[in-house]
């Protein structure tokens, strides 16, 4: 079964929505797929990947999944329009706790099945 992210985003986001800066924690299978779908659908102009290792970030850069990579979380979050946490569940709490002061409006969660 193939999940079509492009049609999912077109159905749930306004057609004129353009994110100037999307930050993704975790640029693996889920984060990378969402990044590529948002790029393909024209919803974002710049995607910043945040990860724990330079190797995974470099791979995402080489594949064109992200436009820039950051290990420094404060730098990554500066000016972000949307933050996606696609890291393993066990890391979510520490990501949220370490950066909660930088989130402008709040936190929304949704699990896509």
PDB file of C-alpha atoms in Angstrom:
ATOM      1  CA  UNK A   1       0.000   0.000   0.000  1.00  0.00           C
ATOM      2  CA  UNK A   2       1.358   3.412  -0.995  1.00  0.00           C
ATOM      3  CA  UNK A   3       0.460   6.534   0.962  1.00  0.00           C
ATOM      4  CA  UNK A   4       0.230   9.619  -1.234  1.00  0.00           C
ATOM      5  CA  UNK A   5       1.629  12.479   0.855  1.00  0.00           C
ATOM      6  CA  UNK A   6       1.144  14.971  -1.961  1.00  0.00           C
ATOM      7  CA  UNK A   7      -2.634  14.515  -2.079  1.00  0.00           C
ATOM      8  CA  UNK A   8      -2.746  14.393   1.739  1.00  0.00           C
ATOM      9  CA  UNK A   9      -1.129  17.825   2.014  1.00  0.00           C
ATOM     10  CA  UNK A  10      -3.259  19.270  -0.788  1.00  0.00           C
ATOM     11  CA  UNK A  11      -6.409  18.186   1.072  1.00  0.00           C
ATOM     12  CA  UNK A  12      -5.406  19.529   4.494  1.00  0.00           C
ATOM     13  CA  UNK A  13      -3.405  22.671   3.791  1.00  0.00           C
ATOM     14  CA  UNK A  14      -4.501  25.848   2.007  1.00  0.00           C
ATOM     15  CA  UNK A  15      -3.460  25.884  -1.641  1.00  0.00           C
ATOM     16  CA  UNK A  16      -1.617  29.200  -1.249  1.00  0.00           C
ATOM     17  CA  UNK A  17       0.372  28.054   1.802  1.00  0.00           C
ATOM     18  CA  UNK A  18       4.115  28.401   1.374  1.00  0.00           C
ATOM     19  CA  UNK A  19       6.441  27.717   4.271  1.00  0.00           C
ATOM     20  CA  UNK A  20       9.583  29.797   3.965  1.00  0.00           C
ATOM     21  CA  UNK A  21      11.399  27.645   6.475  1.00  0.00           C
ATOM     22  CA  UNK A  22      10.465  24.117   7.520  1.00  0.00           C
ATOM     23  CA  UNK A  23      12.581  22.445  10.197  1.00  0.00           C
ATOM     24  CA  UNK A  24      12.581  18.662  10.428  1.00  0.00           C
ATOM     25  CA  UNK A  25      14.009  16.771  13.395  1.00  0.00           C
ATOM     26  CA  UNK A  26      14.926  13.383  11.979  1.00  0.00           C
ATOM     27  CA  UNK A  27      15.551  13.182   8.242  1.00  0.00           C
ATOM     28  CA  UNK A  28      15.140   9.438   7.887  1.00  0.00           C
ATOM     29  CA  UNK A  29      12.322   7.577   6.187  1.00  0.00           C
ATOM     30  CA  UNK A  30       9.390   9.509   7.659  1.00  0.00           C
ATOM     31  CA  UNK A  31      10.974  12.958   7.882  1.00  0.00           C
ATOM     32  CA  UNK A  32      12.593  12.575   4.475  1.00  0.00           C
ATOM     33  CA  UNK A  33       9.347  11.431   2.847  1.00  0.00           C
ATOM     34  CA  UNK A  34       7.415  14.355   4.281  1.00  0.00           C
ATOM     35  CA  UNK A  35      10.161  16.768   3.177  1.00  0.00           C
ATOM     36  CA  UNK A  36      10.123  15.455  -0.380  1.00  0.00           C
ATOM     37  CA  UNK A  37       6.322  15.546  -0.563  1.00  0.00           C
ATOM     38  CA  UNK A  38       6.171  19.141   0.685  1.00  0.00           C
ATOM     39  CA  UNK A  39       8.837  20.164  -1.832  1.00  0.00           C
ATOM     40  CA  UNK A  40       7.042  18.393  -4.667  1.00  0.00           C
ATOM     41  CA  UNK A  41       3.728  20.005  -3.718  1.00  0.00           C
ATOM     42  CA  UNK A  42       5.380  23.447  -3.611  1.00  0.00           C
ATOM     43  CA  UNK A  43       4.603  24.079   0.065  1.00  0.00           C
ATOM     44  CA  UNK A  44       8.094  25.027   1.159  1.00  0.00           C
ATOM     45  CA  UNK A  45      11.039  27.015  -0.114  1.00  0.00           C
ATOM     46  CA  UNK A  46      13.682  25.899   2.388  1.00  0.00           C
ATOM     47  CA  UNK A  47      13.944  22.736   4.492  1.00  0.00           C
ATOM     48  CA  UNK A  48      16.392  22.531   7.382  1.00  0.00           C
ATOM     49  CA  UNK A  49      17.250  19.085   8.690  1.00  0.00           C
ATOM     50  CA  UNK A  50      18.240  18.629  12.310  1.00  0.00           C
ATOM     51  CA  UNK A  51      19.991  15.468  13.380  1.00  0.00           C
ATOM     52  CA  UNK A  52      22.407  13.965  15.818  1.00  0.00           C
ATOM     53  CA  UNK A  53      25.018  12.908  13.292  1.00  0.00           C
ATOM     54  CA  UNK A  54      26.668  14.723  10.422  1.00  0.00           C
ATOM     55  CA  UNK A  55      26.567  11.518   8.369  1.00  0.00           C
ATOM     56  CA  UNK A  56      22.758  11.264   8.221  1.00  0.00           C
ATOM     57  CA  UNK A  57      22.425  14.985   7.556  1.00  0.00           C
ATOM     58  CA  UNK A  58      25.005  14.840   4.753  1.00  0.00           C
ATOM     59  CA  UNK A  59      23.172  11.914   3.181  1.00  0.00           C
ATOM     60  CA  UNK A  60      19.889  13.875   3.260  1.00  0.00           C
ATOM     61  CA  UNK A  61      21.673  16.864   1.680  1.00  0.00           C
ATOM     62  CA  UNK A  62      23.237  14.672  -1.023  1.00  0.00           C
ATOM     63  CA  UNK A  63      19.823  13.191  -1.867  1.00  0.00           C
ATOM     64  CA  UNK A  64      18.217  16.642  -2.067  1.00  0.00           C
ATOM     65  CA  UNK A  65      15.822  15.871   0.790  1.00  0.00           C
ATOM     66  CA  UNK A  66      16.889  18.953   2.761  1.00  0.00           C
ATOM     67  CA  UNK A  67      18.371  22.269   1.711  1.00  0.00           C
ATOM     68  CA  UNK A  68      20.568  22.799   4.759  1.00  0.00           C
ATOM     69  CA  UNK A  69      21.598  20.872   7.831  1.00  0.00           C
ATOM     70  CA  UNK A  70      22.050  21.950  11.422  1.00  0.00           C
ATOM     71  CA  UNK A  71      23.197  20.268  14.585  1.00  0.00           C
ATOM     72  CA  UNK A  72      22.724  23.467  16.596  1.00  0.00           C
ATOM     73  CA  UNK A  73      19.017  23.444  17.418  1.00  0.00           C
ATOM     74  CA  UNK A  74      18.736  27.168  18.238  1.00  0.00           C
ATOM     75  CA  UNK A  75      20.128  28.081  14.822  1.00  0.00           C
ATOM     76  CA  UNK A  76      17.805  25.638  13.103  1.00  0.00           C
ATOM     77  CA  UNK A  77      14.670  26.924  14.820  1.00  0.00           C
ATOM     78  CA  UNK A  78      15.353  30.620  14.234  1.00  0.00           C
ATOM     79  CA  UNK A  79      12.641  31.879  11.873  1.00  0.00           C
ATOM     80  CA  UNK A  80      10.969  28.500  11.387  1.00  0.00           C
ATOM     81  CA  UNK A  81       7.425  28.538  10.030  1.00  0.00           C
ATOM     82  CA  UNK A  82       6.806  24.894  10.893  1.00  0.00           C
ATOM     83  CA  UNK A  83       8.665  22.304  12.940  1.00  0.00           C
ATOM     84  CA  UNK A  84       8.205  18.602  12.280  1.00  0.00           C
ATOM     85  CA  UNK A  85       9.483  16.070  14.774  1.00  0.00           C
ATOM     86  CA  UNK A  86      10.097  12.839  12.899  1.00  0.00           C
ATOM     87  CA  UNK A  87      12.683  11.480  15.308  1.00  0.00           C
ATOM     88  CA  UNK A  88      12.194   8.259  17.260  1.00  0.00           C
ATOM     89  CA  UNK A  89       9.467   8.551  19.901  1.00  0.00           C
ATOM     90  CA  UNK A  90      11.970   8.076  22.718  1.00  0.00           C
ATOM     91  CA  UNK A  91      13.689  11.346  21.676  1.00  0.00           C
ATOM     92  CA  UNK A  92      10.534  13.481  21.392  1.00  0.00           C
ATOM     93  CA  UNK A  93      10.348  14.526  25.047  1.00  0.00           C
ATOM     94  CA  UNK A  94      13.942  15.704  25.166  1.00  0.00           C
ATOM     95  CA  UNK A  95      13.538  17.601  21.872  1.00  0.00           C
ATOM     96  CA  UNK A  96      10.453  19.395  23.165  1.00  0.00           C
ATOM     97  CA  UNK A  97      11.916  20.140  26.599  1.00  0.00           C
ATOM     98  CA  UNK A  98      15.193  21.498  25.304  1.00  0.00           C
ATOM     99  CA  UNK A  99      13.604  23.915  22.852  1.00  0.00           C
ATOM    100  CA  UNK A 100      10.178  24.847  24.149  1.00  0.00           C
ATOM    101  CA  UNK A 101      11.032  28.549  24.593  1.00  0.00           C
ATOM    102  CA  UNK A 102      11.686  28.901  20.868  1.00  0.00           C
ATOM    103  CA  UNK A 103       8.317  27.612  19.713  1.00  0.00           C
ATOM    104  CA  UNK A 104       6.331  30.695  18.706  1.00  0.00           C
ATOM    105  CA  UNK A 105       2.709  29.645  18.974  1.00  0.00           C
ATOM    106  CA  UNK A 106       2.393  26.192  20.406  1.00  0.00           C
ATOM    107  CA  UNK A 107       2.640  22.527  19.648  1.00  0.00           C
ATOM    108  CA  UNK A 108       0.250  20.446  17.598  1.00  0.00           C
ATOM    109  CA  UNK A 109       0.603  16.733  17.221  1.00  0.00           C
ATOM    110  CA  UNK A 110      -0.951  14.336  14.786  1.00  0.00           C
ATOM    111  CA  UNK A 111      -0.109  10.765  14.019  1.00  0.00           C
ATOM    112  CA  UNK A 112      -0.523   9.817  10.367  1.00  0.00           C
ATOM    113  CA  UNK A 113      -1.603   6.223   9.885  1.00  0.00           C
TER     114      UNK A 113
END
